């Protein structure tokens, strides 16, 4: 197996009598047996394919640009996690006390952010295909029913590792070899608000670096501008965008990132101005970044919603089945989808 576990330990988070999160800690690491190896392999796979991640870097002591605006401005990032991690990697502390100390710090940060999280807290230092990682993940416990050999029902507890709502990972190799990078820390941001993202930035003493969604939007704009510069016909433009979309979604499905140079090599272009050369530094795109599927839909579809109306259709249909009149701000659709037509007919 290409995933090698160095150290792994489990602790527990529960709600105390006062309603605040409390920790129960373990005094020994786990033996990396078949069950533990299988768990880590699945966690690694799920996390690699997880969308909506934030990217950051250690920035202890660094003031936010808004720090002078008032008492509510972000405070300087704490160095506690970074210092403890450096001591661990330098052999100045052991994995168990490191994980216990960081669990206590995590509980304190949960209280500070008014988050009520419970479950099994996992710390793991592992290597995957030559890259060292530190993973911190809170795994939710679930209850289910199983059938015994005697065909009797009983309740069992299991870990719901598919959710991974509260998880962060540090690419130790990138941190060591590229300390100027602003993306060696990744963390779950959550779908509503910034609570989870702010929690991890506070816990790790980090600042948010690369914005993956913004990178994807920049890519879409660059593709649009390149097609205009090359004066592509509508069909050529659609084909070009479909190729970009195909590459990006295949990368996402494989758990890989979008590589701009690799993408450019797969796209048609004249010798004087290929896509990579066109982008240059003007679009401020990273050489690689994760695909954001919701943003990438804009390569092949027009999508919009507002005022109780949601519309989505293939861009190639504009001018053939879908017509927009900017003067009257109206959209005309020829050939209404049968299922929609049936609903409209029954409602009229």
Short mmCIF file of C-alpha atoms in Angstrom, two decimals:
data_model
loop_
_atom_site.label_atom_id
_atom_site.label_comp_id
_atom_site.label_asym_id
_atom_site.label_seq_id
_atom_site.Cartn_x
_atom_site.Cartn_y
_atom_site.Cartn_z
CA UNK A 1 0.00 0.00 0.00
CA UNK A 2 1.30 3.48 -0.89
CA UNK A 3 -0.09 4.94 2.36
CA UNK A 4 2.23 4.47 5.34
CA UNK A 5 1.08 5.43 8.84
CA UNK A 6 3.74 6.85 11.12
CA UNK A 7 1.60 7.65 14.16
CA UNK A 8 -2.15 7.63 14.77
CA UNK A 9 -4.25 8.18 17.89
CA UNK A 10 -7.89 8.67 18.82
CA UNK A 11 -9.36 10.95 21.47
CA UNK A 12 -13.01 11.71 22.20
CA UNK A 13 -15.05 14.89 22.35
CA UNK A 14 -18.28 14.94 24.34
CA UNK A 15 -20.62 17.42 25.92
CA UNK A 16 -19.90 17.99 29.62
CA UNK A 17 -22.43 18.53 32.40
CA UNK A 18 -22.21 22.27 31.77
CA UNK A 19 -23.02 21.77 28.11
CA UNK A 20 -19.50 22.72 27.01
CA UNK A 21 -17.31 20.36 24.94
CA UNK A 22 -14.90 18.19 26.92
CA UNK A 23 -12.19 15.75 25.88
CA UNK A 24 -11.38 12.19 26.94
CA UNK A 25 -7.83 11.40 25.82
CA UNK A 26 -5.98 8.19 25.08
CA UNK A 27 -2.48 7.52 26.43
CA UNK A 28 -1.14 5.31 23.60
CA UNK A 29 -1.07 5.42 19.83
CA UNK A 30 -2.96 2.83 17.80
CA UNK A 31 -1.25 -0.12 16.19
CA UNK A 32 -1.49 0.38 12.41
CA UNK A 33 -3.20 -2.98 11.79
CA UNK A 34 -5.40 -3.82 8.81
CA UNK A 35 -8.44 -2.02 10.25
CA UNK A 36 -6.47 1.16 10.96
CA UNK A 37 -4.81 1.05 7.53
CA UNK A 38 -8.19 0.65 5.89
CA UNK A 39 -9.64 3.57 7.86
CA UNK A 40 -6.77 5.90 6.93
CA UNK A 41 -6.85 4.90 3.26
CA UNK A 42 -10.58 5.68 3.12
CA UNK A 43 -10.18 8.98 5.00
CA UNK A 44 -7.41 10.02 2.62
CA UNK A 45 -9.52 9.12 -0.42
CA UNK A 46 -12.61 10.93 0.85
CA UNK A 47 -10.71 14.04 1.89
CA UNK A 48 -8.89 14.30 -1.45
CA UNK A 49 -12.23 14.28 -3.26
CA UNK A 50 -13.93 16.63 -0.84
CA UNK A 51 -14.98 19.99 -2.27
CA UNK A 52 -15.32 23.31 -0.52
CA UNK A 53 -11.95 23.17 1.21
CA UNK A 54 -10.14 26.26 2.40
CA UNK A 55 -6.40 26.75 1.85
CA UNK A 56 -4.03 28.51 4.19
CA UNK A 57 -0.60 28.89 5.75
CA UNK A 58 0.92 29.50 9.18
CA UNK A 59 0.86 33.22 9.83
CA UNK A 60 1.40 33.56 13.58
CA UNK A 61 1.98 37.16 14.55
CA UNK A 62 0.83 38.42 11.15
CA UNK A 63 -1.74 41.17 11.44
CA UNK A 64 -4.76 41.17 9.21
CA UNK A 65 -5.11 44.09 6.81
CA UNK A 66 -8.24 45.02 8.80
CA UNK A 67 -6.56 44.79 12.21
CA UNK A 68 -6.58 48.54 12.80
CA UNK A 69 -10.27 49.00 12.05
CA UNK A 70 -11.55 48.29 15.57
CA UNK A 71 -12.06 45.77 18.32
CA UNK A 72 -13.86 43.32 16.02
CA UNK A 73 -10.93 43.13 13.60
CA UNK A 74 -9.15 39.75 13.36
CA UNK A 75 -6.47 39.26 15.99
CA UNK A 76 -2.91 38.13 15.20
CA UNK A 77 -2.70 34.39 14.58
CA UNK A 78 -1.49 32.30 17.53
CA UNK A 79 1.80 30.37 17.13
CA UNK A 80 0.85 27.58 19.57
CA UNK A 81 -0.01 24.92 16.98
CA UNK A 82 2.92 25.75 14.70
CA UNK A 83 5.44 25.70 17.59
CA UNK A 84 4.09 22.40 18.93
CA UNK A 85 4.24 20.86 15.45
CA UNK A 86 7.81 22.04 14.90
CA UNK A 87 8.84 20.50 18.22
CA UNK A 88 7.16 17.24 17.26
CA UNK A 89 8.89 17.07 13.87
CA UNK A 90 12.25 17.97 15.46
CA UNK A 91 11.91 15.08 17.93
CA UNK A 92 11.63 17.43 20.92
CA UNK A 93 8.22 16.06 21.88
CA UNK A 94 6.31 12.83 21.37
CA UNK A 95 3.17 12.29 19.33
CA UNK A 96 0.88 11.39 22.25
CA UNK A 97 1.49 14.54 24.37
CA UNK A 98 1.35 16.62 21.18
CA UNK A 99 -2.07 15.21 20.31
CA UNK A 100 -3.35 15.63 23.89
CA UNK A 101 -2.17 19.24 24.07
CA UNK A 102 -3.72 20.06 20.70
CA UNK A 103 -6.96 18.34 21.69
CA UNK A 104 -7.18 20.61 24.73
CA UNK A 105 -6.46 23.60 22.50
CA UNK A 106 -9.14 22.40 20.05
CA UNK A 107 -11.71 22.21 22.87
CA UNK A 108 -10.84 25.75 23.95
CA UNK A 109 -11.20 26.98 20.36
CA UNK A 110 -14.57 25.23 20.01
CA UNK A 111 -15.80 27.08 23.12
CA UNK A 112 -14.45 30.40 21.81
CA UNK A 113 -16.34 29.90 18.54
CA UNK A 114 -19.51 28.61 20.22
CA UNK A 115 -19.33 25.32 18.29
CA UNK A 116 -20.84 22.19 19.82
CA UNK A 117 -19.04 19.30 18.18
CA UNK A 118 -18.86 15.72 19.48
CA UNK A 119 -17.31 12.52 18.22
CA UNK A 120 -14.00 10.71 17.87
CA UNK A 121 -11.04 13.01 17.27
CA UNK A 122 -8.29 11.51 15.12
CA UNK A 123 -4.70 12.70 14.81
CA UNK A 124 -2.61 10.94 12.18
CA UNK A 125 0.86 11.52 10.76
CA UNK A 126 1.25 9.55 7.56
CA UNK A 127 2.95 9.40 4.18
CA UNK A 128 1.24 8.98 0.83
CA UNK A 129 3.32 8.55 -2.34
CA UNK A 130 6.29 10.41 -0.87
CA UNK A 131 4.36 13.25 0.78
CA UNK A 132 4.10 13.60 4.57
CA UNK A 133 0.80 14.75 6.07
CA UNK A 134 -0.70 15.53 9.46
CA UNK A 135 -4.46 14.95 9.53
CA UNK A 136 -6.82 16.15 12.25
CA UNK A 137 -10.40 14.93 11.84
CA UNK A 138 -13.50 14.69 14.00
CA UNK A 139 -15.45 11.55 13.11
CA UNK A 140 -19.10 11.39 14.05
CA UNK A 141 -20.43 8.32 15.81
CA UNK A 142 -23.63 6.75 14.48
CA UNK A 143 -25.92 4.00 15.67
CA UNK A 144 -27.36 1.30 13.47
CA UNK A 145 -28.98 -2.12 13.67
CA UNK A 146 -27.32 -5.37 12.66
CA UNK A 147 -28.52 -8.97 12.35
CA UNK A 148 -26.58 -11.72 14.15
CA UNK A 149 -26.00 -15.25 12.85
CA UNK A 150 -28.92 -16.29 15.03
CA UNK A 151 -31.07 -13.77 13.13
CA UNK A 152 -31.41 -11.52 16.16
CA UNK A 153 -31.26 -7.74 16.00
CA UNK A 154 -28.78 -5.67 18.00
CA UNK A 155 -27.59 -2.08 18.03
CA UNK A 156 -24.06 -1.22 16.96
CA UNK A 157 -21.99 1.97 16.98
CA UNK A 158 -19.92 2.94 13.95
CA UNK A 159 -17.92 5.89 12.63
CA UNK A 160 -19.57 7.89 9.87
CA UNK A 161 -16.40 8.77 7.94
CA UNK A 162 -18.29 9.86 4.84
CA UNK A 163 -19.20 13.27 6.27
CA UNK A 164 -15.85 14.68 7.39
CA UNK A 165 -17.36 18.04 8.29
CA UNK A 166 -14.59 18.99 10.68
CA UNK A 167 -11.18 18.12 9.26
CA UNK A 168 -7.87 19.80 8.51
CA UNK A 169 -4.67 18.54 6.92
CA UNK A 170 -1.16 19.95 6.75
CA UNK A 171 1.12 19.01 3.86
CA UNK A 172 4.30 18.72 5.91
CA UNK A 173 6.46 18.17 2.84
CA UNK A 174 5.26 21.34 1.10
CA UNK A 175 5.58 23.33 4.34
CA UNK A 176 9.20 22.20 4.68
CA UNK A 177 10.26 22.55 1.03
CA UNK A 178 8.13 25.55 0.04
CA UNK A 179 7.71 27.69 3.19
CA UNK A 180 6.59 30.62 1.03
CA UNK A 181 3.57 28.62 -0.17
CA UNK A 182 0.15 29.80 0.95
CA UNK A 183 -1.70 26.54 0.49
CA UNK A 184 0.00 23.77 2.49
CA UNK A 185 -2.85 23.82 5.03
CA UNK A 186 -6.29 22.68 3.91
CA UNK A 187 -9.43 22.66 6.04
CA UNK A 188 -13.19 22.22 5.83
CA UNK A 189 -14.99 25.54 5.49
CA UNK A 190 -18.60 24.43 5.83
CA UNK A 191 -21.46 25.29 3.50
CA UNK A 192 -23.11 27.97 5.62
CA UNK A 193 -21.27 31.04 6.87
CA UNK A 194 -17.64 31.09 7.91
CA UNK A 195 -17.81 29.39 11.32
CA UNK A 196 -15.81 26.27 10.48
CA UNK A 197 -13.27 28.15 8.37
CA UNK A 198 -12.69 30.73 11.09
CA UNK A 199 -12.44 27.95 13.68
CA UNK A 200 -9.60 26.22 11.85
CA UNK A 201 -7.75 29.43 11.06
CA UNK A 202 -7.87 30.28 14.76
CA UNK A 203 -6.90 26.78 15.94
CA UNK A 204 -3.96 26.42 13.56
CA UNK A 205 -2.76 30.01 13.79
CA UNK A 206 -3.25 30.36 10.05
CA UNK A 207 -4.44 32.83 7.45
CA UNK A 208 -6.47 31.91 4.40
CA UNK A 209 -4.33 31.75 1.31
CA UNK A 210 -5.52 30.54 -2.07
CA UNK A 211 -9.25 30.80 -2.81
CA UNK A 212 -10.06 27.76 -4.97
CA UNK A 213 -13.45 29.09 -6.10
CA UNK A 214 -11.87 32.37 -7.13
CA UNK A 215 -9.20 30.48 -9.08
CA UNK A 216 -11.89 28.56 -10.96
CA UNK A 217 -13.74 31.79 -11.76
CA UNK A 218 -10.47 33.25 -13.03
CA UNK A 219 -9.98 30.23 -15.26
CA UNK A 220 -13.46 30.66 -16.77
CA UNK A 221 -12.76 34.31 -17.49
CA UNK A 222 -9.41 33.45 -19.07
CA UNK A 223 -11.06 30.83 -21.32
CA UNK A 224 -13.73 33.33 -22.36
CA UNK A 225 -11.14 36.01 -23.15
CA UNK A 226 -8.91 33.57 -25.04
CA UNK A 227 -11.79 32.45 -27.26
CA UNK A 228 -12.59 36.09 -28.00
CA UNK A 229 -8.94 36.88 -28.79
CA UNK A 230 -8.75 33.92 -31.18
CA UNK A 231 -12.02 35.09 -32.78
CA UNK A 232 -13.47 31.59 -32.61
CA UNK A 233 -16.80 30.83 -34.25
CA UNK A 234 -19.67 29.91 -31.87
CA UNK A 235 -19.28 26.17 -32.51
CA UNK A 236 -15.49 26.36 -32.10
CA UNK A 237 -15.94 28.32 -28.88
CA UNK A 238 -18.34 25.70 -27.51
CA UNK A 239 -15.98 22.87 -28.45
CA UNK A 240 -13.06 24.66 -26.81
CA UNK A 241 -14.99 25.17 -23.55
CA UNK A 242 -16.14 21.54 -23.60
CA UNK A 243 -12.52 20.40 -23.80
CA UNK A 244 -11.60 22.57 -20.82
CA UNK A 245 -14.63 21.26 -18.92
CA UNK A 246 -13.76 17.63 -19.76
CA UNK A 247 -10.20 17.99 -18.52
CA UNK A 248 -11.20 19.78 -15.29
CA UNK A 249 -13.98 17.37 -14.35
CA UNK A 250 -11.76 14.35 -15.07
CA UNK A 251 -9.12 15.81 -12.75
CA UNK A 252 -11.74 16.36 -10.06
CA UNK A 253 -13.08 12.81 -10.40
CA UNK A 254 -9.56 11.43 -10.06
CA UNK A 255 -8.93 13.53 -6.96
CA UNK A 256 -6.31 15.55 -8.85
CA UNK A 257 -5.93 19.31 -9.28
CA UNK A 258 -6.17 21.42 -12.41
CA UNK A 259 -2.68 21.92 -13.84
CA UNK A 260 -2.68 24.99 -16.10
CA UNK A 261 0.33 23.92 -18.17
CA UNK A 262 -1.09 20.41 -18.59
CA UNK A 263 -4.51 21.82 -19.52
CA UNK A 264 -2.94 24.09 -22.12
CA UNK A 265 -1.11 21.15 -23.72
CA UNK A 266 -4.45 19.42 -24.33
CA UNK A 267 -6.07 22.44 -25.97
CA UNK A 268 -5.78 23.61 -29.58
CA UNK A 269 -3.93 26.88 -30.12
CA UNK A 270 -1.66 28.60 -32.57
CA UNK A 271 2.10 28.41 -32.14
CA UNK A 272 2.38 32.08 -31.21
CA UNK A 273 -0.22 32.15 -28.47
CA UNK A 274 -1.25 28.95 -26.71
CA UNK A 275 -3.53 29.10 -23.68
CA UNK A 276 -0.69 28.96 -21.14
CA UNK A 277 1.15 31.83 -22.80
CA UNK A 278 -2.06 33.84 -23.07
CA UNK A 279 -2.74 33.60 -19.34
CA UNK A 280 0.71 34.81 -18.33
CA UNK A 281 0.51 36.69 -15.03
CA UNK A 282 -2.44 38.87 -15.97
CA UNK A 283 -5.04 36.49 -14.51
CA UNK A 284 -3.15 35.72 -11.29
CA UNK A 285 -3.87 32.01 -11.59
CA UNK A 286 -1.88 29.48 -9.59
CA UNK A 287 -0.02 26.82 -11.56
CA UNK A 288 -2.37 24.27 -9.98
CA UNK A 289 -5.56 24.44 -7.96
CA UNK A 290 -8.54 22.19 -7.13
CA UNK A 291 -11.53 22.05 -9.44
CA UNK A 292 -14.77 23.60 -8.20
CA UNK A 293 -17.53 21.70 -9.97
CA UNK A 294 -20.27 24.27 -9.37
CA UNK A 295 -18.13 27.04 -10.90
CA UNK A 296 -16.97 24.88 -13.81
CA UNK A 297 -20.56 24.40 -14.94
CA UNK A 298 -20.25 27.91 -16.34
CA UNK A 299 -18.03 26.51 -19.12
CA UNK A 300 -20.89 24.66 -20.79
CA UNK A 301 -24.09 26.04 -19.26
CA UNK A 302 -25.84 29.31 -18.60
CA UNK A 303 -27.16 29.20 -15.04
CA UNK A 304 -29.09 31.83 -13.15
CA UNK A 305 -31.67 32.24 -10.41
CA UNK A 306 -33.59 35.02 -8.73
CA UNK A 307 -37.10 36.10 -7.88
CA UNK A 308 -38.32 32.52 -7.60
CA UNK A 309 -36.98 31.58 -11.06
CA UNK A 310 -34.11 29.19 -11.79
CA UNK A 311 -32.83 28.56 -15.31
CA UNK A 312 -30.09 26.32 -16.66
CA UNK A 313 -29.38 25.36 -20.26
CA UNK A 314 -26.51 24.35 -22.50
CA UNK A 315 -24.68 27.32 -23.99
CA UNK A 316 -24.82 25.74 -27.45
CA UNK A 317 -28.62 26.18 -27.41
CA UNK A 318 -28.40 29.97 -27.37
CA UNK A 319 -29.42 31.18 -30.79
CA UNK A 320 -30.94 27.86 -31.84
CA UNK A 321 -33.58 26.92 -29.26
CA UNK A 322 -33.09 29.70 -26.74
CA UNK A 323 -33.18 33.37 -27.76
CA UNK A 324 -32.45 36.42 -25.62
CA UNK A 325 -33.68 39.92 -26.48
CA UNK A 326 -31.73 42.48 -24.39
CA UNK A 327 -34.11 45.27 -25.48
CA UNK A 328 -37.14 43.66 -23.84
CA UNK A 329 -35.15 41.54 -21.37
CA UNK A 330 -37.02 38.42 -22.46
CA UNK A 331 -35.94 34.84 -23.04
CA UNK A 332 -37.72 32.75 -25.68
CA UNK A 333 -37.51 28.94 -25.53
CA UNK A 334 -38.47 26.79 -28.48
CA UNK A 335 -39.13 23.15 -27.76
CA UNK A 336 -40.05 23.11 -24.07
CA UNK A 337 -38.84 19.89 -22.34
CA UNK A 338 -41.70 17.32 -22.32
CA UNK A 339 -41.81 16.91 -18.52
CA UNK A 340 -41.98 20.68 -18.03
CA UNK A 341 -44.52 21.01 -20.83
CA UNK A 342 -46.73 18.39 -19.16
CA UNK A 343 -46.64 20.31 -15.86
CA UNK A 344 -47.45 23.58 -17.57
CA UNK A 345 -50.31 22.04 -19.53
CA UNK A 346 -51.90 20.51 -16.43
CA UNK A 347 -51.58 23.79 -14.52
CA UNK A 348 -53.12 26.00 -17.24
#
